[in-house]
Structure formats: structure tokens, C-alpha cells
């Protein structure tokens, strides 16, 4: 068996390699990679890989970027630090997932599962690409103190990146915390017709765009409103067409 490890963290990458070597010493490691760009190149070069360990979050993007660029027709075992709703989709449509920190027992269980299912695995893994996107969603998980609850997507004004966390402003102006890892995950899981990555730290709902005005040097000034809360964002000239296409419900292609 020739396998590959795509993993964001060096320690986790080396740890997983050592565990697999102990459990299946006859297996050959084809390559390791930490980024989307490197992974795509390696997968195209090593067409004989038979199993892929795939981290969800990478240094320059996510595993979804790889799956959109390379047709995966081999078993995949996902690795992730985030134990949330997406994991159910991974479990149903891949061999298994490993929750970090990865242990020898969890790897052994996944490999045993792989070997027991090997004769039944589908050869065409294209459905995996769509299913792991886990979107579009109609509700999200939010937290307030020690309490969890759900929030309907149509009640969201915008998402805001706050350091290591992603917050959400509701349409009534209230602020909550989400369990999204970053804004890229937000855009991957919500309907692109309703949500737009407006600024580096903001993904907005179409319903919260209160005003759009022409601004100096071809830019746009966008006013977002949620209850009594307002945000004013400048959209660059380079992204002007993309934003206006989205605002009018038109493809930007």
C-alpha cells in the first residue's frame, strides 16, 4: 500500500507517519505535504497513491481547494482539530476521520475499517467533493457563555473574523460567537447567492447591505446595517464588478 499524508502541522505530520509505520511497516509513504499548492502538485505526480490522509485546514487554504482541483478516486481518511457538524459528512462519505491529537488506537481503528471495507469502496470519489462542502446550510451553531444554541441563517447579518474566532452579528444587532474556524469555512458552507466575502474580516448577508455608493478611484462604499449597528466597508476597484454581480444575482464568470 502506497499512502500520502497532507497535514498542516509538522509535528502532527511526523506523528502520523510514525504511527502508520508501526502499524503497517510494509506500507510505503509516497509523499507528505503541508499546503494546497504542494499537495496538488504531488497528487498529480504520484498517481500510484492508494490511500490519502487529508488534513482539513492547510497553510494556504483547505482540503476543499485540493478536492476541487484534483479528481480523488482513492480512499480518504480526514484529519481535523474541529469536532463539529462537518465531521458527520466526512464519516459518511470517506473511510473515517481522525480527531487531533491523533493517537495510535484511532489510526489503527481507521486502518482496520479501511481494510474491512476495501472490497466495497466506490471507485468514483467525485461525490465526496460535493458532500464535504457541507453546504448550503440553513442554520449554524452559536455560543453565548457556556450555552449552545442554533441560529437560522436568514437571521444572520454578517460574520466577522475576531482573531482565532469567528463572530456573527444577527439582523437585530446582537453579537454571538460561532464554531467556524475561519471565514473561508463560512463561504464554503453557506449559499454564495446570499453571502459574500466583502472584506478581509467580513462575510456579509445580502439582506444586510443597506446602501452602496460610488467612491473615489473606482471603489465602492458599502454600508451594512443590523439593528442599530452599522459597518462601512470600502470595496476595491478590482473587486467592484464581482461585488456588483453578486448584488444583482448575476454570475461573475
Coordinates of C-alpha atoms in Angstrom, one line a residue:
X1 CA 0.0 0.0 0.0
X2 CA 1.3 3.4 -1.0
X3 CA -0.1 6.3 1.0
X4 CA 0.4 10.0 1.4
X5 CA 0.0 12.5 4.2
X6 CA -1.3 16.0 3.7
X7 CA -1.1 17.7 7.0
X8 CA -0.7 21.4 8.1
X9 CA 1.4 20.8 11.2
X10 CA 4.9 19.4 11.1
X11 CA 4.6 17.6 14.5
X12 CA 1.2 16.0 13.5
X13 CA 2.6 15.0 10.1
X14 CA 5.6 13.2 11.6
X15 CA 3.5 11.7 14.4
X16 CA 1.0 10.2 11.9
X17 CA 3.8 8.9 9.7
X18 CA 5.4 7.1 12.7
X19 CA 2.1 5.6 13.8
X20 CA 1.4 4.2 10.3
X21 CA 4.9 2.9 10.1
X22 CA 4.5 1.0 13.3
X23 CA 1.1 -0.4 12.4
X24 CA 1.8 -1.2 8.8
X25 CA 5.5 -1.5 8.4
X26 CA 5.2 -2.8 4.8
X27 CA 3.4 0.2 3.6
X28 CA 5.3 2.9 1.6
X29 CA 5.0 6.6 2.2
X30 CA 4.7 8.3 -1.3
X31 CA 4.9 11.9 -0.1
X32 CA 4.0 14.4 2.6
X33 CA 2.7 17.9 2.0
X34 CA 1.5 20.9 4.1
X35 CA 0.0 23.3 1.6
X36 CA -2.7 23.2 -1.1
X37 CA -0.3 24.1 -3.9
X38 CA 2.2 21.4 -2.9
X39 CA -0.5 18.8 -2.4
X40 CA -1.9 19.3 -5.9
X41 CA 1.5 19.0 -7.5
X42 CA 2.3 15.9 -5.5
X43 CA -1.0 14.2 -6.2
X44 CA -0.6 14.8 -10.0
X45 CA 3.0 13.4 -9.8
X46 CA 2.2 10.4 -7.7
X47 CA -0.7 8.8 -9.5
X48 CA 0.0 5.4 -7.8
X49 CA -1.0 6.6 -4.3
X50 CA -3.7 4.2 -2.8
X51 CA -4.6 6.0 0.4
X52 CA -4.7 9.6 1.4
X53 CA -4.6 11.1 4.9
X54 CA -6.0 14.6 4.4
X55 CA -6.0 17.5 6.9
X56 CA -8.9 19.9 6.7
X57 CA -7.0 23.1 7.4
X58 CA -3.8 23.8 5.4
X59 CA -1.3 26.6 5.5
X60 CA -2.7 28.3 2.3
X61 CA -6.3 27.1 2.3
X62 CA -8.3 24.0 3.0
X63 CA -8.7 20.5 1.7
X64 CA -11.7 21.7 -0.3
X65 CA -9.3 23.6 -2.6
X66 CA -7.4 20.3 -3.4
X67 CA -10.6 18.4 -4.0
X68 CA -11.8 21.0 -6.5
X69 CA -8.5 20.8 -8.4
X70 CA -7.7 17.1 -8.4
X71 CA -10.0 14.2 -9.0
X72 CA -9.7 11.9 -6.0
X73 CA -10.5 8.2 -6.7
X74 CA -8.8 6.7 -3.7
X75 CA -9.9 6.2 -0.1
X76 CA -9.5 9.3 2.1
X77 CA -9.1 9.5 5.9
X78 CA -9.6 13.0 7.1
X79 CA -7.7 14.6 10.0
X80 CA -9.0 17.6 11.8
X81 CA -8.9 19.6 15.0
X82 CA -12.5 20.6 14.8
X83 CA -15.2 18.3 16.1
X84 CA -18.2 19.9 14.6
X85 CA -21.1 19.3 12.1
X86 CA -18.9 18.7 9.1
X87 CA -17.5 15.5 10.6
X88 CA -20.7 13.6 10.1
X89 CA -20.4 14.2 6.4
X90 CA -16.8 13.1 6.4
X91 CA -17.7 10.0 8.2
X92 CA -20.5 9.0 5.8
X93 CA -18.5 9.8 2.6
X94 CA -14.9 8.8 3.4
X95 CA -13.3 5.9 5.2
X96 CA -13.1 7.7 8.5
X97 CA -11.8 10.9 10.2
X98 CA -9.2 11.3 12.9
X99 CA -9.7 13.9 15.5
X100 CA -6.5 15.6 16.7
X101 CA -4.4 14.9 18.7
X102 CA -4.1 11.7 16.7
X103 CA -3.5 8.5 18.6
X104 CA -2.3 5.1 17.6
X105 CA -5.5 3.5 18.6
X106 CA -7.6 5.9 16.4
X107 CA -5.3 5.3 13.4
X108 CA -5.5 1.5 13.9
X109 CA -9.3 1.6 14.0
X110 CA -9.4 3.6 10.8
X111 CA -7.0 1.3 9.0
X112 CA -8.9 -1.8 10.2
X113 CA -12.1 -0.1 8.8
X114 CA -10.3 0.6 5.5
X115 CA -9.2 -3.0 5.1
X116 CA -12.6 -4.4 6.0
X117 CA -14.3 -2.1 3.5
X118 CA -11.7 -2.3 0.8
X119 CA -13.8 -4.6 -1.5
X120 CA -16.8 -2.3 -1.2
X121 CA -15.3 1.2 -1.6
X122 CA -16.6 3.1 -4.6
X123 CA -14.1 3.8 -7.3
X124 CA -15.6 7.2 -8.2
X125 CA -14.9 9.7 -5.4
X126 CA -16.4 12.7 -7.1
X127 CA -19.5 12.7 -4.8
X128 CA -17.0 13.2 -1.9
X129 CA -16.0 16.6 -3.3
X130 CA -19.6 17.9 -3.1
X131 CA -20.6 16.2 0.2
X132 CA -17.7 17.6 2.3
X133 CA -18.6 21.1 1.4
X134 CA -21.5 20.6 3.9
X135 CA -23.5 23.5 2.4
X136 CA -25.5 25.4 1.8
X137 CA -26.7 25.4 5.5
X138 CA -30.0 26.7 6.9
X139 CA -28.7 27.1 10.5
X140 CA -25.5 27.4 12.4
X141 CA -24.3 26.6 15.9
X142 CA -23.7 29.7 18.1
X143 CA -22.5 30.1 21.7
X144 CA -23.2 32.5 24.5
X145 CA -21.1 31.9 27.6
X146 CA -21.4 28.2 28.4
X147 CA -24.6 27.7 26.3
X148 CA -25.0 26.4 22.8
X149 CA -27.9 27.2 20.5
X150 CA -28.7 27.4 16.8
X151 CA -29.2 30.4 14.7
X152 CA -31.2 30.4 11.4
X153 CA -29.1 31.5 8.5
X154 CA -31.8 34.1 7.5
X155 CA -31.2 35.8 10.8
X156 CA -27.5 36.5 10.1
X157 CA -26.4 40.0 9.2
X158 CA -22.7 39.3 8.8
X159 CA -19.8 37.2 10.0
X160 CA -16.7 38.9 11.4
X161 CA -13.2 37.4 12.0
X162 CA -12.0 38.1 15.5
X163 CA -8.5 36.7 15.9
X164 CA -8.8 33.0 16.3
X165 CA -12.6 33.1 16.4
X166 CA -15.5 33.9 14.1
X167 CA -18.3 36.0 15.4
X168 CA -21.7 36.7 13.9
X169 CA -23.9 39.8 14.0
X170 CA -27.5 38.9 14.0
X171 CA -30.0 41.0 12.0
X172 CA -31.2 42.6 15.3
X173 CA -27.7 43.7 16.0
X174 CA -26.8 41.1 18.7
X175 CA -23.3 39.6 18.7
X176 CA -22.7 35.9 19.1
X177 CA -19.8 33.5 18.7
X178 CA -19.7 30.6 16.2
X179 CA -17.7 27.4 15.9
X180 CA -16.5 28.3 12.4
X181 CA -12.7 28.1 12.2
X182 CA -12.3 30.9 9.7
X183 CA -14.2 32.9 7.1
X184 CA -13.2 30.6 4.3
X185 CA -15.2 27.9 6.1
X186 CA -18.1 30.2 6.2
X187 CA -18.1 30.9 2.5
X188 CA -17.7 27.1 1.7
X189 CA -20.8 26.2 3.8
X190 CA -23.3 28.9 3.1
X191 CA -25.1 29.8 -0.1
X192 CA -22.9 32.0 -2.3
X193 CA -26.0 33.8 -3.6
X194 CA -26.8 35.1 -0.2
X195 CA -23.3 35.6 1.4
X196 CA -20.3 37.5 0.0
X197 CA -16.7 37.8 1.4
X198 CA -16.9 41.6 1.4
X199 CA -13.7 42.4 3.3
X200 CA -10.7 40.5 4.8
X201 CA -12.6 40.2 8.0
X202 CA -16.3 40.3 7.0
X203 CA -18.7 37.9 5.1
X204 CA -22.0 39.7 4.7
X205 CA -25.5 38.6 4.0
X206 CA -27.3 40.2 1.1
X207 CA -30.1 41.3 3.5
X208 CA -27.7 43.5 5.5
X209 CA -26.5 45.6 2.6
X210 CA -28.3 48.9 3.3
X211 CA -26.5 51.2 0.9
X212 CA -23.9 51.1 -1.9
X213 CA -22.3 54.3 -3.2
X214 CA -19.7 55.2 -5.7
X215 CA -16.4 56.2 -4.1
X216 CA -13.1 57.7 -5.1
X217 CA -10.8 55.8 -7.6
X218 CA -13.5 53.4 -8.8
X219 CA -14.1 52.0 -5.4
X220 CA -17.5 51.4 -3.7
X221 CA -18.6 52.3 -0.2
X222 CA -20.9 49.7 1.3
X223 CA -23.0 50.3 4.3
X224 CA -24.1 47.2 6.3
X225 CA -26.8 47.6 8.9
X226 CA -28.1 45.3 11.6
X227 CA -30.5 46.9 14.1
X228 CA -28.7 49.9 15.4
X229 CA -25.2 48.5 14.3
X230 CA -23.6 49.9 11.1
X231 CA -20.4 49.0 9.3
X232 CA -18.9 50.9 6.4
X233 CA -16.7 48.9 4.0
X234 CA -14.7 50.0 1.0
X235 CA -14.7 47.6 -1.9
X236 CA -11.6 48.0 -4.2
X237 CA -11.9 48.8 -7.9
X238 CA -10.5 45.3 -8.6
X239 CA -13.5 43.7 -6.8
X240 CA -16.1 46.2 -7.9
X241 CA -17.5 44.1 -10.7
X242 CA -17.5 40.9 -8.6
X243 CA -19.5 42.6 -5.8
X244 CA -22.0 44.2 -8.1
X245 CA -22.6 41.0 -10.0
X246 CA -23.3 39.3 -6.6
X247 CA -25.5 42.1 -5.5
X248 CA -27.6 41.8 -8.7
X249 CA -27.7 38.0 -8.6
X250 CA -25.5 37.6 -11.7
X251 CA -22.7 35.2 -12.2
X252 CA -19.2 36.8 -12.1
X253 CA -17.8 34.3 -14.6

